[in-house]
Amino acid sequence: MASLSKAGTALAALREDLVGDVFAPGDPGYDEARTVFNAMIDRRPAVIAQCADATDVVRAVRFGRELDLHIAVRGGGHGVAGTALGDGALVVDLRRMHRVTVDPAAEAVRIEGGATMSRLDRATQPYGLATTGGRASTTGVGGFVLGGGTGWLDRAFGLAVDNLIAVELVTADAERVHASADENPELFWALHGGGGNFGVATALTLELHELPEFSVVLLVFLPQHGPEVLRTFREIMLTGPDAVGGAVLYLTGPPEEFTPPELVGRPVCAALLTYTGGEDGLRGLAEPLLALPHEVELAGDMPYVDVQCMLDDPPGMRNHWSAECLSGLPDEAVDVFCARADGMPVPTGTRHILFPQGGAIAAGPHEYPVPYRDAPWAAHPFALWEDPADDERARAWVQDVCADLKPWRTGDVHLNYIGDEGPERVRAGLGAGNTLRLEKVKRRYDPDNVFRFNHNIRPV
């Protein structure tokens, strides 16, 4: 750490040079600037640099290196572990960098590093184009894509990272680097799942796909019907086209107009089918689920951008998540998954979710460090609550779900779905066979491990 006088001089220069805003402890706005999605995270960075453009990012990284500060990168700030912040660190805050530029002729889009999924989806929607995005509109595009990226469109269009064309990066040496299949290809490979380990992603370019129609079927059941619902959903995914996706989830009945009053605040089971086509085609696929006794039925054509907002999580809540990729979903696994819903913290925003994979995910490029590609199912216990008194039971429930599913887990994991669960889980999310290669790329672009507030890859 630099001397106080040197730090003061450098901070004053940064305030002068940066087009964006700079916050340090004691500044008005500092506490607001350090607030992230997960209310359990309470960290105090040394400096927060809210950058306005890539040149600001270069200035901020140079400042951090001059003072020997570790650097955290904030895009959406949605990660459960709060890695957008670090105690005593420099935070490169990209939220002011949110421009999205669509090239409809090339079916491609350039997204600045601080854009959220909502900005991406709303920019591409008028052209009838889309790419795989997260299942919450508030998710930051950069962290989501570089961590792999799974969403409602992944069975049809592949993982988000499968659609990555190029990345613009500021490295630990404050150098601007462009990575693509033809330029810095080894770095480009590492960015397919390696997250923010190699620098600050100031912009990403993604492939777009035609999506003129999108439709959904949402059914809500009493929780005792869960096993039958999940078995029926399983068969639809096994026999249906790649165009169909969705999830089965347990949750607290929301206070919405469509929820019967007697189910508000009570546990329910829901099945959501999504379809990259019109309602008529989806209804035929959904018929086995529609035949089951249900309390709520919502079906129809719906703009994809609106579906992306359906499961948005409110900010300011306490969060603890994890995930397991499953090698299959036999009846015993169905029963175990559904039984664990009985211990879910209710009434809270907690969700007990099972996603299908397969389709374009499994057919995608296997050379990238996303080892969960071949797992047909992913379980995602997602605890979301308000009262700190519920911390222990919420965390315990997430751990119990993962423990119960151990007989069927592949050992791989979506890193975007988990917090700080230790280095073994990081390797499970990157693939053990990719570790040494990733470590060598890390050594080349960040030998001092400046960017360590992430699912960290150590330089070797």
CSV table of C-alpha atoms in Angstrom, one decimal:
chain,number,residue,atom,x,y,z
A,1,MET,CA,0.0,0.0,0.0
A,2,ALA,CA,1.3,3.4,-0.9
A,3,SER,CA,2.0,6.1,1.7
A,4,LEU,CA,-1.0,8.3,2.7
A,5,SER,CA,0.5,11.4,1.0
A,6,LYS,CA,1.1,9.4,-2.3
A,7,ALA,CA,-2.4,7.9,-2.0
A,8,GLY,CA,-4.0,11.4,-1.4
A,9,THR,CA,-2.2,12.8,-4.4
A,10,ALA,CA,-3.1,9.9,-6.7
A,11,LEU,CA,-6.8,10.1,-5.6
A,12,ALA,CA,-6.9,13.8,-6.3
A,13,ALA,CA,-5.5,13.2,-9.7
A,14,LEU,CA,-8.0,10.4,-10.4
A,15,ARG,CA,-10.9,12.7,-9.4
A,16,GLU,CA,-9.5,15.3,-11.8
A,17,ASP,CA,-8.8,12.9,-14.8
A,18,LEU,CA,-11.9,10.7,-14.7
A,19,VAL,CA,-14.9,11.7,-16.7
A,20,GLY,CA,-17.0,9.6,-14.4
A,21,ASP,CA,-17.3,9.9,-10.6
A,22,VAL,CA,-15.0,8.9,-7.9
A,23,PHE,CA,-16.1,7.9,-4.3
A,24,ALA,CA,-13.9,7.3,-1.3
A,25,PRO,CA,-15.0,6.5,2.3
A,26,GLY,CA,-16.7,9.6,3.8
A,27,ASP,CA,-17.8,11.0,0.4
A,28,PRO,CA,-21.5,11.8,-0.1
A,29,GLY,CA,-22.8,8.9,-2.2
A,30,TYR,CA,-20.1,6.4,-1.1
A,31,ASP,CA,-22.5,4.1,0.7
A,32,GLU,CA,-25.0,4.1,-2.1
A,33,ALA,CA,-22.2,3.4,-4.6
A,34,ARG,CA,-21.1,0.3,-2.6
A,35,THR,CA,-24.5,-1.2,-2.3
A,36,VAL,CA,-25.0,-4.4,-4.3
A,37,PHE,CA,-27.9,-6.7,-5.0
A,38,ASN,CA,-27.3,-9.1,-2.1
A,39,ALA,CA,-28.0,-7.3,1.2
A,40,MET,CA,-25.7,-9.7,3.0
A,41,ILE,CA,-22.7,-8.0,1.4
A,42,ASP,CA,-21.3,-5.1,3.4
A,43,ARG,CA,-17.8,-4.3,2.1
A,44,ARG,CA,-15.9,-1.0,2.2
A,45,PRO,CA,-13.7,-0.4,-0.9
A,46,ALA,CA,-10.9,2.1,-0.7
A,47,VAL,CA,-12.1,3.8,-3.9
A,48,ILE,CA,-15.0,3.4,-6.3
A,49,ALA,CA,-14.4,4.7,-9.8
A,50,GLN,CA,-17.6,5.0,-11.8
A,51,CYS,CA,-16.1,5.0,-15.3
A,52,ALA,CA,-17.8,6.7,-18.2
A,53,ASP,CA,-15.8,5.0,-21.0
A,54,ALA,CA,-12.9,2.6,-21.7
A,55,THR,CA,-10.4,5.4,-21.3
A,56,ASP,CA,-11.7,6.0,-17.8
A,57,VAL,CA,-11.2,2.3,-17.1
A,58,VAL,CA,-7.6,2.6,-18.2
A,59,ARG,CA,-7.1,5.6,-15.9
A,60,ALA,CA,-8.7,3.7,-13.0
A,61,VAL,CA,-6.6,0.6,-13.5
A,62,ARG,CA,-3.4,2.6,-13.7
A,63,PHE,CA,-4.4,4.4,-10.4
A,64,GLY,CA,-5.0,1.0,-8.8
A,65,ARG,CA,-1.7,-0.4,-9.9
A,66,GLU,CA,0.1,2.8,-8.8
A,67,LEU,CA,-1.2,2.3,-5.2
A,68,ASP,CA,-0.9,-1.5,-5.3
A,69,LEU,CA,-4.6,-2.0,-4.9
A,70,HIS,CA,-6.5,-5.2,-5.8
A,71,ILE,CA,-9.2,-4.5,-8.3
A,72,ALA,CA,-12.9,-5.5,-8.2
A,73,VAL,CA,-15.1,-5.1,-11.3
A,74,ARG,CA,-18.7,-4.1,-11.0
A,75,GLY,CA,-21.1,-4.7,-13.9
A,76,GLY,CA,-24.6,-5.6,-12.8
A,77,GLY,CA,-23.5,-6.2,-9.2
A,78,HIS,CA,-25.9,-9.2,-9.2
A,79,GLY,CA,-23.5,-12.0,-8.2
A,80,VAL,CA,-24.5,-13.7,-5.0
A,81,ALA,CA,-21.0,-13.6,-3.5
A,82,GLY,CA,-20.7,-9.8,-3.9
A,83,THR,CA,-17.5,-10.0,-5.9
A,84,ALA,CA,-18.3,-6.6,-7.4
A,85,LEU,CA,-16.8,-5.2,-4.1
A,86,GLY,CA,-13.7,-5.8,-2.1
A,87,ASP,CA,-12.7,-4.4,1.3
A,88,GLY,CA,-9.8,-1.9,0.8
A,89,ALA,CA,-9.9,-2.5,-3.0
A,90,LEU,CA,-10.4,-0.3,-6.0
A,91,VAL,CA,-13.8,-0.9,-7.6
A,92,VAL,CA,-14.0,-0.3,-11.3
A,93,ASP,CA,-17.7,0.4,-11.6
A,94,LEU,CA,-19.0,0.1,-15.2
A,95,ARG,CA,-22.7,1.0,-14.6
A,96,ARG,CA,-22.4,4.2,-16.6
A,97,MET,CA,-21.1,2.2,-19.6
A,98,HIS,CA,-24.3,0.6,-20.8
A,99,ARG,CA,-24.6,1.5,-24.5
A,100,VAL,CA,-26.0,-1.4,-26.7
A,101,THR,CA,-25.5,-1.2,-30.4
A,102,VAL,CA,-27.3,-3.6,-32.7
A,103,ASP,CA,-26.1,-4.5,-36.2
A,104,PRO,CA,-29.2,-6.2,-37.7
A,105,ALA,CA,-27.6,-6.9,-41.0
A,106,ALA,CA,-24.7,-8.8,-39.3
A,107,GLU,CA,-27.1,-10.2,-36.7
A,108,ALA,CA,-24.7,-9.1,-34.0
A,109,VAL,CA,-24.7,-6.7,-31.0
A,110,ARG,CA,-22.0,-4.8,-29.1
A,111,ILE,CA,-22.8,-4.3,-25.4
A,112,GLU,CA,-20.7,-2.1,-23.1
A,113,GLY,CA,-19.5,-3.8,-19.9
A,114,GLY,CA,-22.0,-2.2,-17.5
A,115,ALA,CA,-25.2,-3.0,-19.4
A,116,THR,CA,-27.9,-5.2,-17.8
A,117,MET,CA,-29.8,-7.9,-19.6
A,118,SER,CA,-32.8,-5.6,-19.8
A,119,ARG,CA,-30.9,-3.0,-21.9
A,120,LEU,CA,-29.6,-5.8,-24.2
A,121,ASP,CA,-33.1,-7.4,-24.7
A,122,ARG,CA,-34.9,-4.1,-25.2
A,123,ALA,CA,-32.3,-3.0,-27.8
A,124,THR,CA,-32.6,-6.2,-29.9
A,125,GLN,CA,-36.4,-6.7,-29.6
A,126,PRO,CA,-37.4,-4.2,-32.3
A,127,TYR,CA,-35.4,-6.1,-34.9
A,128,GLY,CA,-37.0,-9.5,-34.0
A,129,LEU,CA,-33.5,-10.7,-32.8
A,130,ALA,CA,-32.3,-12.1,-29.5
A,131,THR,CA,-29.4,-14.0,-27.9
A,132,THR,CA,-29.3,-16.2,-24.8
A,133,GLY,CA,-29.7,-14.0,-21.7
A,134,GLY,CA,-30.0,-14.5,-18.0
A,135,ARG,CA,-33.4,-15.3,-16.4
A,136,ALA,CA,-33.4,-11.9,-14.6
A,137,SER,CA,-33.5,-8.6,-16.4
A,138,THR,CA,-31.2,-7.0,-13.8
A,139,THR,CA,-28.3,-9.4,-14.4
A,140,GLY,CA,-25.2,-7.7,-15.8
A,141,VAL,CA,-24.4,-8.9,-19.3
A,142,GLY,CA,-20.6,-9.0,-18.9
A,143,GLY,CA,-20.3,-11.3,-15.9
A,144,PHE,CA,-23.2,-13.4,-17.1
A,145,VAL,CA,-21.6,-14.1,-20.5
A,146,LEU,CA,-18.0,-14.6,-19.4
A,147,GLY,CA,-19.2,-17.0,-16.7
A,148,GLY,CA,-20.9,-19.2,-19.3
A,149,GLY,CA,-24.5,-17.9,-19.4
A,150,THR,CA,-27.6,-20.1,-19.3
A,151,GLY,CA,-31.2,-18.8,-19.9
A,152,TRP,CA,-34.6,-19.4,-21.5
A,153,LEU,CA,-33.0,-19.5,-25.0
A,154,ASP,CA,-30.1,-21.8,-24.3
A,155,ARG,CA,-31.6,-25.0,-25.7
A,156,ALA,CA,-32.4,-23.2,-28.9
A,157,PHE,CA,-29.4,-20.9,-29.3
A,158,GLY,CA,-26.7,-22.3,-27.0
A,159,LEU,CA,-25.1,-20.9,-23.9
A,160,ALA,CA,-24.4,-17.1,-23.9
A,161,VAL,CA,-20.7,-17.7,-24.2
A,162,ASP,CA,-21.3,-19.9,-27.4
A,163,ASN,CA,-22.5,-16.7,-29.0
A,164,LEU,CA,-19.5,-14.6,-28.1
A,165,ILE,CA,-17.8,-13.0,-31.1
A,166,ALA,CA,-15.3,-10.6,-29.4
A,167,VAL,CA,-14.3,-9.0,-26.1
A,168,GLU,CA,-12.7,-5.6,-25.5
A,169,LEU,CA,-10.6,-5.8,-22.4
A,170,VAL,CA,-8.4,-3.6,-20.2
A,171,THR,CA,-5.8,-5.8,-18.7
A,172,ALA,CA,-3.9,-5.6,-15.3
A,173,ASP,CA,-1.2,-3.5,-17.1
A,174,ALA,CA,-3.9,-1.0,-18.1
A,175,GLU,CA,-3.6,-2.1,-21.7
A,176,ARG,CA,-6.5,-2.2,-24.1
A,177,VAL,CA,-6.8,-5.6,-25.7
A,178,HIS,CA,-9.2,-7.1,-28.3
A,179,ALA,CA,-9.9,-10.8,-28.2
A,180,SER,CA,-11.6,-12.9,-30.8
A,181,ALA,CA,-11.1,-16.2,-32.7
A,182,ASP,CA,-8.5,-14.5,-34.8
A,183,GLU,CA,-7.0,-12.0,-32.4
A,184,ASN,CA,-5.5,-13.2,-29.1
A,185,PRO,CA,-7.3,-16.5,-29.5
A,186,GLU,CA,-5.9,-18.1,-26.3
A,187,LEU,CA,-7.3,-15.2,-24.3
A,188,PHE,CA,-10.6,-15.5,-26.2
A,189,TRP,CA,-10.7,-19.2,-25.3
A,190,ALA,CA,-10.2,-18.4,-21.6
A,191,LEU,CA,-12.9,-15.8,-21.6
A,192,HIS,CA,-15.4,-18.6,-22.5
A,193,GLY,CA,-16.1,-19.4,-18.9
A,194,GLY,CA,-13.1,-17.9,-17.1
A,195,GLY,CA,-15.1,-14.8,-16.0
A,196,GLY,CA,-13.4,-11.6,-14.9
A,197,ASN,CA,-10.0,-13.2,-14.2
A,198,PHE,CA,-8.1,-11.6,-17.1
A,199,GLY,CA,-9.2,-7.9,-17.0
A,200,VAL,CA,-12.1,-5.5,-17.2
A,201,ALA,CA,-14.4,-6.3,-20.1
A,202,THR,CA,-15.4,-2.9,-21.4
A,203,ALA,CA,-17.5,-4.3,-24.3
A,204,LEU,CA,-18.6,-7.7,-25.7
A,205,THR,CA,-19.9,-8.5,-29.1
A,206,LEU,CA,-22.5,-11.3,-29.4
A,207,GLU,CA,-24.2,-13.2,-32.2
A,208,LEU,CA,-28.0,-12.6,-32.5
A,209,HIS,CA,-30.7,-15.0,-33.7
A,210,GLU,CA,-34.0,-14.5,-35.3
A,211,LEU,CA,-36.8,-14.6,-32.8
A,212,PRO,CA,-40.0,-13.3,-34.4
A,213,GLU,CA,-42.3,-15.1,-32.0
A,214,PHE,CA,-42.0,-16.2,-28.4
A,215,SER,CA,-44.6,-17.9,-26.2
A,216,VAL,CA,-45.0,-19.3,-22.7
A,217,VAL,CA,-47.3,-21.5,-20.7
A,218,LEU,CA,-47.2,-21.0,-16.9
A,219,LEU,CA,-49.1,-23.4,-14.7
A,220,VAL,CA,-49.4,-23.2,-10.9
A,221,PHE,CA,-50.1,-26.4,-8.9
A,222,LEU,CA,-50.7,-27.4,-5.3
A,223,PRO,CA,-47.3,-28.6,-4.0
A,224,GLN,CA,-48.4,-32.2,-3.5
A,225,HIS,CA,-48.7,-32.5,-7.3
A,226,GLY,CA,-45.0,-31.6,-7.7
A,227,PRO,CA,-43.7,-35.1,-8.4
A,228,GLU,CA,-46.2,-35.7,-11.2
A,229,VAL,CA,-45.7,-32.3,-12.6
A,230,LEU,CA,-41.9,-32.8,-12.7
A,231,ARG,CA,-42.2,-36.2,-14.3
A,232,THR,CA,-44.5,-34.8,-17.0
A,233,PHE,CA,-42.2,-31.9,-17.6
A,234,ARG,CA,-39.3,-34.3,-17.9
A,235,GLU,CA,-41.0,-36.2,-20.7
A,236,ILE,CA,-41.8,-33.0,-22.6
A,237,MET,CA,-38.1,-32.1,-22.5
A,238,LEU,CA,-36.9,-35.5,-23.5
A,239,THR,CA,-39.2,-35.8,-26.5
A,240,GLY,CA,-39.8,-32.1,-27.5
A,241,PRO,CA,-37.7,-29.9,-29.8
A,242,ASP,CA,-34.8,-27.7,-28.8
A,243,ALA,CA,-37.2,-24.8,-29.2
A,244,VAL,CA,-38.9,-25.6,-25.9
A,245,GLY,CA,-37.3,-24.8,-22.6
A,246,GLY,CA,-38.5,-23.6,-19.1
A,247,ALA,CA,-38.3,-24.8,-15.5
A,248,VAL,CA,-40.1,-26.4,-12.7
A,249,LEU,CA,-39.9,-24.5,-9.5
A,250,TYR,CA,-41.4,-24.3,-6.0
A,251,LEU,CA,-42.0,-20.9,-4.6
A,252,THR,CA,-44.2,-18.8,-2.3
A,253,GLY,CA,-47.5,-17.9,-4.0
A,254,PRO,CA,-46.9,-14.3,-5.1
A,255,PRO,CA,-49.4,-11.4,-4.4
A,256,GLU,CA,-50.3,-11.1,-8.1
A,257,GLU,CA,-53.7,-10.8,-9.7
A,258,PHE,CA,-53.4,-14.3,-11.2
A,259,THR,CA,-52.8,-16.0,-7.8
A,260,PRO,CA,-55.9,-17.2,-6.0
A,261,PRO,CA,-56.1,-15.5,-2.6
A,262,GLU,CA,-55.8,-18.7,-0.7
A,263,LEU,CA,-52.4,-19.4,-2.3
A,264,VAL,CA,-50.8,-16.1,-1.6
A,265,GLY,CA,-48.0,-16.5,0.9
A,266,ARG,CA,-48.2,-20.3,0.7
A,267,PRO,CA,-45.9,-22.8,-1.0
A,268,VAL,CA,-46.9,-23.7,-4.6
A,269,CYS,CA,-45.3,-25.7,-7.5
A,270,ALA,CA,-45.1,-24.0,-10.9
A,271,ALA,CA,-44.2,-25.3,-14.4
A,272,LEU,CA,-43.0,-22.8,-17.0
A,273,LEU,CA,-42.6,-23.8,-20.6
A,274,THR,CA,-41.0,-21.3,-23.0
A,275,TYR,CA,-41.0,-21.7,-26.8
A,276,THR,CA,-39.2,-19.9,-29.6
A,277,GLY,CA,-42.4,-19.9,-31.6
A,278,GLY,CA,-46.1,-19.2,-31.4
A,279,GLU,CA,-48.7,-20.2,-28.8
A,280,ASP,CA,-50.3,-22.9,-31.1
A,281,GLY,CA,-47.1,-24.8,-31.3
A,282,LEU,CA,-46.4,-24.6,-27.6
A,283,ARG,CA,-49.9,-25.6,-26.6
A,284,GLY,CA,-49.5,-28.9,-28.4
A,285,LEU,CA,-46.2,-29.6,-26.5
A,286,ALA,CA,-47.8,-28.5,-23.2
A,287,GLU,CA,-50.9,-30.7,-23.4
A,288,PRO,CA,-49.7,-33.3,-20.9
A,289,LEU,CA,-49.1,-30.6,-18.3
A,290,LEU,CA,-52.3,-28.8,-19.1
A,291,ALA,CA,-54.1,-32.1,-18.4
A,292,LEU,CA,-52.9,-32.2,-14.8
A,293,PRO,CA,-55.1,-30.5,-12.1
A,294,HIS,CA,-53.8,-26.9,-11.8
A,295,GLU,CA,-54.8,-23.7,-10.0
A,296,VAL,CA,-53.5,-21.1,-12.4
A,297,GLU,CA,-53.1,-21.2,-16.2
A,298,LEU,CA,-51.4,-18.4,-18.2
A,299,ALA,CA,-50.6,-19.1,-21.8
A,300,GLY,CA,-50.0,-17.1,-24.9
A,301,ASP,CA,-47.6,-15.2,-27.1
A,302,MET,CA,-45.5,-12.8,-25.1
A,303,PRO,CA,-42.5,-10.6,-26.0
A,304,TYR,CA,-39.3,-12.3,-24.9
A,305,VAL,CA,-38.2,-9.1,-23.2
A,306,ASP,CA,-41.2,-9.3,-21.0
A,307,VAL,CA,-40.7,-12.9,-20.1
A,308,GLN,CA,-37.2,-11.9,-19.0
A,309,CYS,CA,-38.7,-9.8,-16.3
A,310,MET,CA,-41.0,-12.5,-14.9
A,311,LEU,CA,-38.7,-13.9,-12.3
A,312,ASP,CA,-36.8,-10.7,-11.4
A,313,ASP,CA,-35.6,-10.7,-7.8
A,314,PRO,CA,-36.1,-7.6,-5.8
A,315,PRO,CA,-32.8,-5.9,-4.7
A,316,GLY,CA,-32.0,-5.4,-1.1
A,317,MET,CA,-32.9,-8.9,0.0
A,318,ARG,CA,-30.5,-11.4,1.6
A,319,ASN,CA,-29.3,-14.1,-0.8
A,320,HIS,CA,-27.7,-17.5,-0.7
A,321,TRP,CA,-27.6,-19.7,-3.8
A,322,SER,CA,-25.9,-22.9,-5.1
A,323,ALA,CA,-26.4,-25.4,-7.9
A,324,GLU,CA,-25.8,-28.9,-9.0
A,325,CYS,CA,-25.6,-30.3,-12.5
A,326,LEU,CA,-27.4,-33.7,-12.7
A,327,SER,CA,-26.5,-36.7,-14.9
A,328,GLY,CA,-30.2,-37.6,-15.2
A,329,LEU,CA,-33.5,-37.3,-13.6
A,330,PRO,CA,-34.8,-40.7,-12.6
A,331,ASP,CA,-38.0,-41.0,-10.6
A,332,GLU,CA,-36.0,-41.3,-7.3
A,333,ALA,CA,-34.3,-38.0,-8.1
A,334,VAL,CA,-37.6,-36.4,-8.8
A,335,ASP,CA,-39.0,-37.5,-5.5
A,336,VAL,CA,-35.9,-36.3,-3.6
A,337,PHE,CA,-36.0,-32.9,-5.3
A,338,CYS,CA,-39.7,-32.4,-4.6
A,339,ALA,CA,-39.4,-33.6,-1.0
A,340,ARG,CA,-36.8,-31.0,-0.2
A,341,ALA,CA,-39.4,-28.3,-1.1
A,342,ASP,CA,-41.0,-29.1,2.2
A,343,GLY,CA,-38.1,-27.4,4.0
A,344,MET,CA,-38.0,-24.3,1.8
A,345,PRO,CA,-38.2,-21.1,3.8
A,346,VAL,CA,-41.7,-19.8,3.3
A,347,PRO,CA,-43.0,-17.2,3.0
A,348,THR,CA,-39.9,-15.7,1.4
A,349,GLY,CA,-38.7,-15.0,-2.1
A,350,THR,CA,-36.9,-18.4,-2.1
A,351,ARG,CA,-37.2,-20.6,-5.2
A,352,HIS,CA,-36.4,-24.3,-5.6
A,353,ILE,CA,-35.6,-24.6,-9.3
A,354,LEU,CA,-34.9,-27.3,-11.8
A,355,PHE,CA,-33.8,-26.3,-15.3
A,356,PRO,CA,-33.5,-28.6,-18.4
A,357,GLN,CA,-30.3,-28.4,-20.5
A,358,GLY,CA,-29.6,-30.5,-23.6
A,359,GLY,CA,-30.4,-29.2,-27.1
A,360,ALA,CA,-28.0,-26.6,-28.4
A,361,ILE,CA,-26.1,-26.5,-25.0
A,362,ALA,CA,-25.0,-30.1,-25.5
A,363,ALA,CA,-24.4,-29.6,-29.2
A,364,GLY,CA,-22.2,-26.6,-28.7
A,365,PRO,CA,-18.4,-26.4,-28.8
A,366,HIS,CA,-16.8,-28.7,-26.2
A,367,GLU,CA,-13.4,-27.1,-26.3
A,368,TYR,CA,-14.3,-24.2,-24.1
A,369,PRO,CA,-14.0,-24.3,-20.2
A,370,VAL,CA,-17.7,-24.9,-19.6
A,371,PRO,CA,-17.7,-28.5,-18.4
A,372,TYR,CA,-21.4,-28.8,-17.5
A,373,ARG,CA,-22.4,-28.8,-21.2
A,374,ASP,CA,-23.4,-32.4,-21.3
A,375,ALA,CA,-25.5,-32.5,-18.0
A,376,PRO,CA,-29.2,-32.8,-19.0
A,377,TRP,CA,-30.5,-31.1,-15.8
A,378,ALA,CA,-29.4,-28.4,-13.4
A,379,ALA,CA,-30.8,-27.8,-9.9
A,380,HIS,CA,-30.7,-24.3,-8.5
A,381,PRO,CA,-31.7,-23.8,-4.8
A,382,PHE,CA,-32.1,-20.0,-4.7
A,383,ALA,CA,-32.7,-18.7,-1.2
A,384,LEU,CA,-33.9,-15.1,-1.0
A,385,TRP,CA,-35.2,-13.6,2.2
A,386,GLU,CA,-35.5,-10.4,4.2
A,387,ASP,CA,-35.1,-11.1,7.9
A,388,PRO,CA,-31.5,-11.8,9.2
A,389,ALA,CA,-33.1,-14.2,11.7
A,390,ASP,CA,-33.7,-16.5,8.7
A,391,ASP,CA,-30.0,-16.6,7.7
A,392,GLU,CA,-29.2,-20.0,9.3
A,393,ARG,CA,-32.3,-21.9,8.0
A,394,ALA,CA,-32.0,-20.4,4.5
A,395,ARG,CA,-28.3,-21.4,4.2
A,396,ALA,CA,-28.9,-24.8,5.7
A,397,TRP,CA,-31.8,-25.4,3.2
A,398,VAL,CA,-29.6,-24.7,0.2
A,399,GLN,CA,-26.8,-27.0,1.5
A,400,ASP,CA,-29.4,-29.7,2.2
A,401,VAL,CA,-30.7,-29.6,-1.4
A,402,CYS,CA,-27.2,-30.0,-2.8
A,403,ALA,CA,-26.4,-32.8,-0.4
A,404,ASP,CA,-29.6,-34.7,-1.2
A,405,LEU,CA,-28.9,-34.6,-4.9
A,406,LYS,CA,-25.4,-35.9,-4.6
A,407,PRO,CA,-26.2,-39.4,-6.0
A,408,TRP,CA,-27.0,-37.8,-9.4
A,409,ARG,CA,-24.7,-34.9,-9.6
A,410,THR,CA,-22.0,-34.8,-12.4
A,411,GLY,CA,-19.6,-32.9,-10.3
A,412,ASP,CA,-19.7,-29.9,-12.7
A,413,VAL,CA,-21.3,-26.6,-11.8
A,414,HIS,CA,-22.5,-23.4,-13.3
A,415,LEU,CA,-20.2,-20.8,-11.6
A,416,ASN,CA,-22.8,-18.0,-12.2
A,417,TYR,CA,-25.1,-19.9,-9.9
A,418,ILE,CA,-22.8,-20.2,-6.9
A,419,GLY,CA,-21.1,-18.0,-4.4
A,420,ASP,CA,-17.7,-18.6,-2.7
A,421,GLU,CA,-17.7,-22.4,-2.2
A,422,GLY,CA,-13.9,-22.9,-2.4
A,423,PRO,CA,-11.3,-23.7,-5.0
A,424,GLU,CA,-12.5,-27.2,-5.7
A,425,ARG,CA,-15.9,-25.9,-6.8
A,426,VAL,CA,-14.2,-23.3,-9.0
A,427,ARG,CA,-12.3,-26.2,-10.7
A,428,ALA,CA,-15.6,-28.0,-11.1
A,429,GLY,CA,-17.0,-25.0,-12.8
A,430,LEU,CA,-14.0,-24.6,-15.2
A,431,GLY,CA,-13.2,-28.3,-15.8
A,432,ALA,CA,-10.2,-29.9,-14.1
A,433,GLY,CA,-8.6,-30.5,-17.5
A,434,ASN,CA,-8.7,-26.8,-18.3
A,435,THR,CA,-7.1,-25.6,-15.1
A,436,LEU,CA,-3.4,-25.5,-16.1
A,437,ARG,CA,-4.2,-23.8,-19.4
A,438,LEU,CA,-6.3,-21.2,-17.7
A,439,GLU,CA,-3.6,-20.6,-15.1
A,440,LYS,CA,-1.1,-19.9,-17.9
A,441,VAL,CA,-3.4,-17.4,-19.5
A,442,LYS,CA,-3.9,-15.8,-16.1
A,443,ARG,CA,-0.2,-15.5,-15.7
A,444,ARG,CA,0.2,-13.8,-19.0
A,445,TYR,CA,-2.5,-11.2,-18.5
A,446,ASP,CA,-2.7,-10.8,-14.7
A,447,PRO,CA,0.5,-12.3,-13.1
A,448,ASP,CA,-0.1,-10.5,-9.8
A,449,ASN,CA,-3.7,-11.7,-9.5
A,450,VAL,CA,-4.9,-8.1,-9.3
A,451,PHE,CA,-8.3,-9.3,-10.4
A,452,ARG,CA,-9.0,-11.7,-7.6
A,453,PHE,CA,-12.6,-10.8,-6.6
A,454,ASN,CA,-14.2,-13.6,-8.7
A,455,HIS,CA,-14.1,-17.3,-9.0
A,456,ASN,CA,-10.4,-17.0,-9.0
A,457,ILE,CA,-7.9,-18.6,-11.3
A,458,ARG,CA,-4.4,-18.2,-9.8
A,459,PRO,CA,-1.5,-17.5,-12.1
A,460,VAL,CA,1.2,-20.1,-12.4
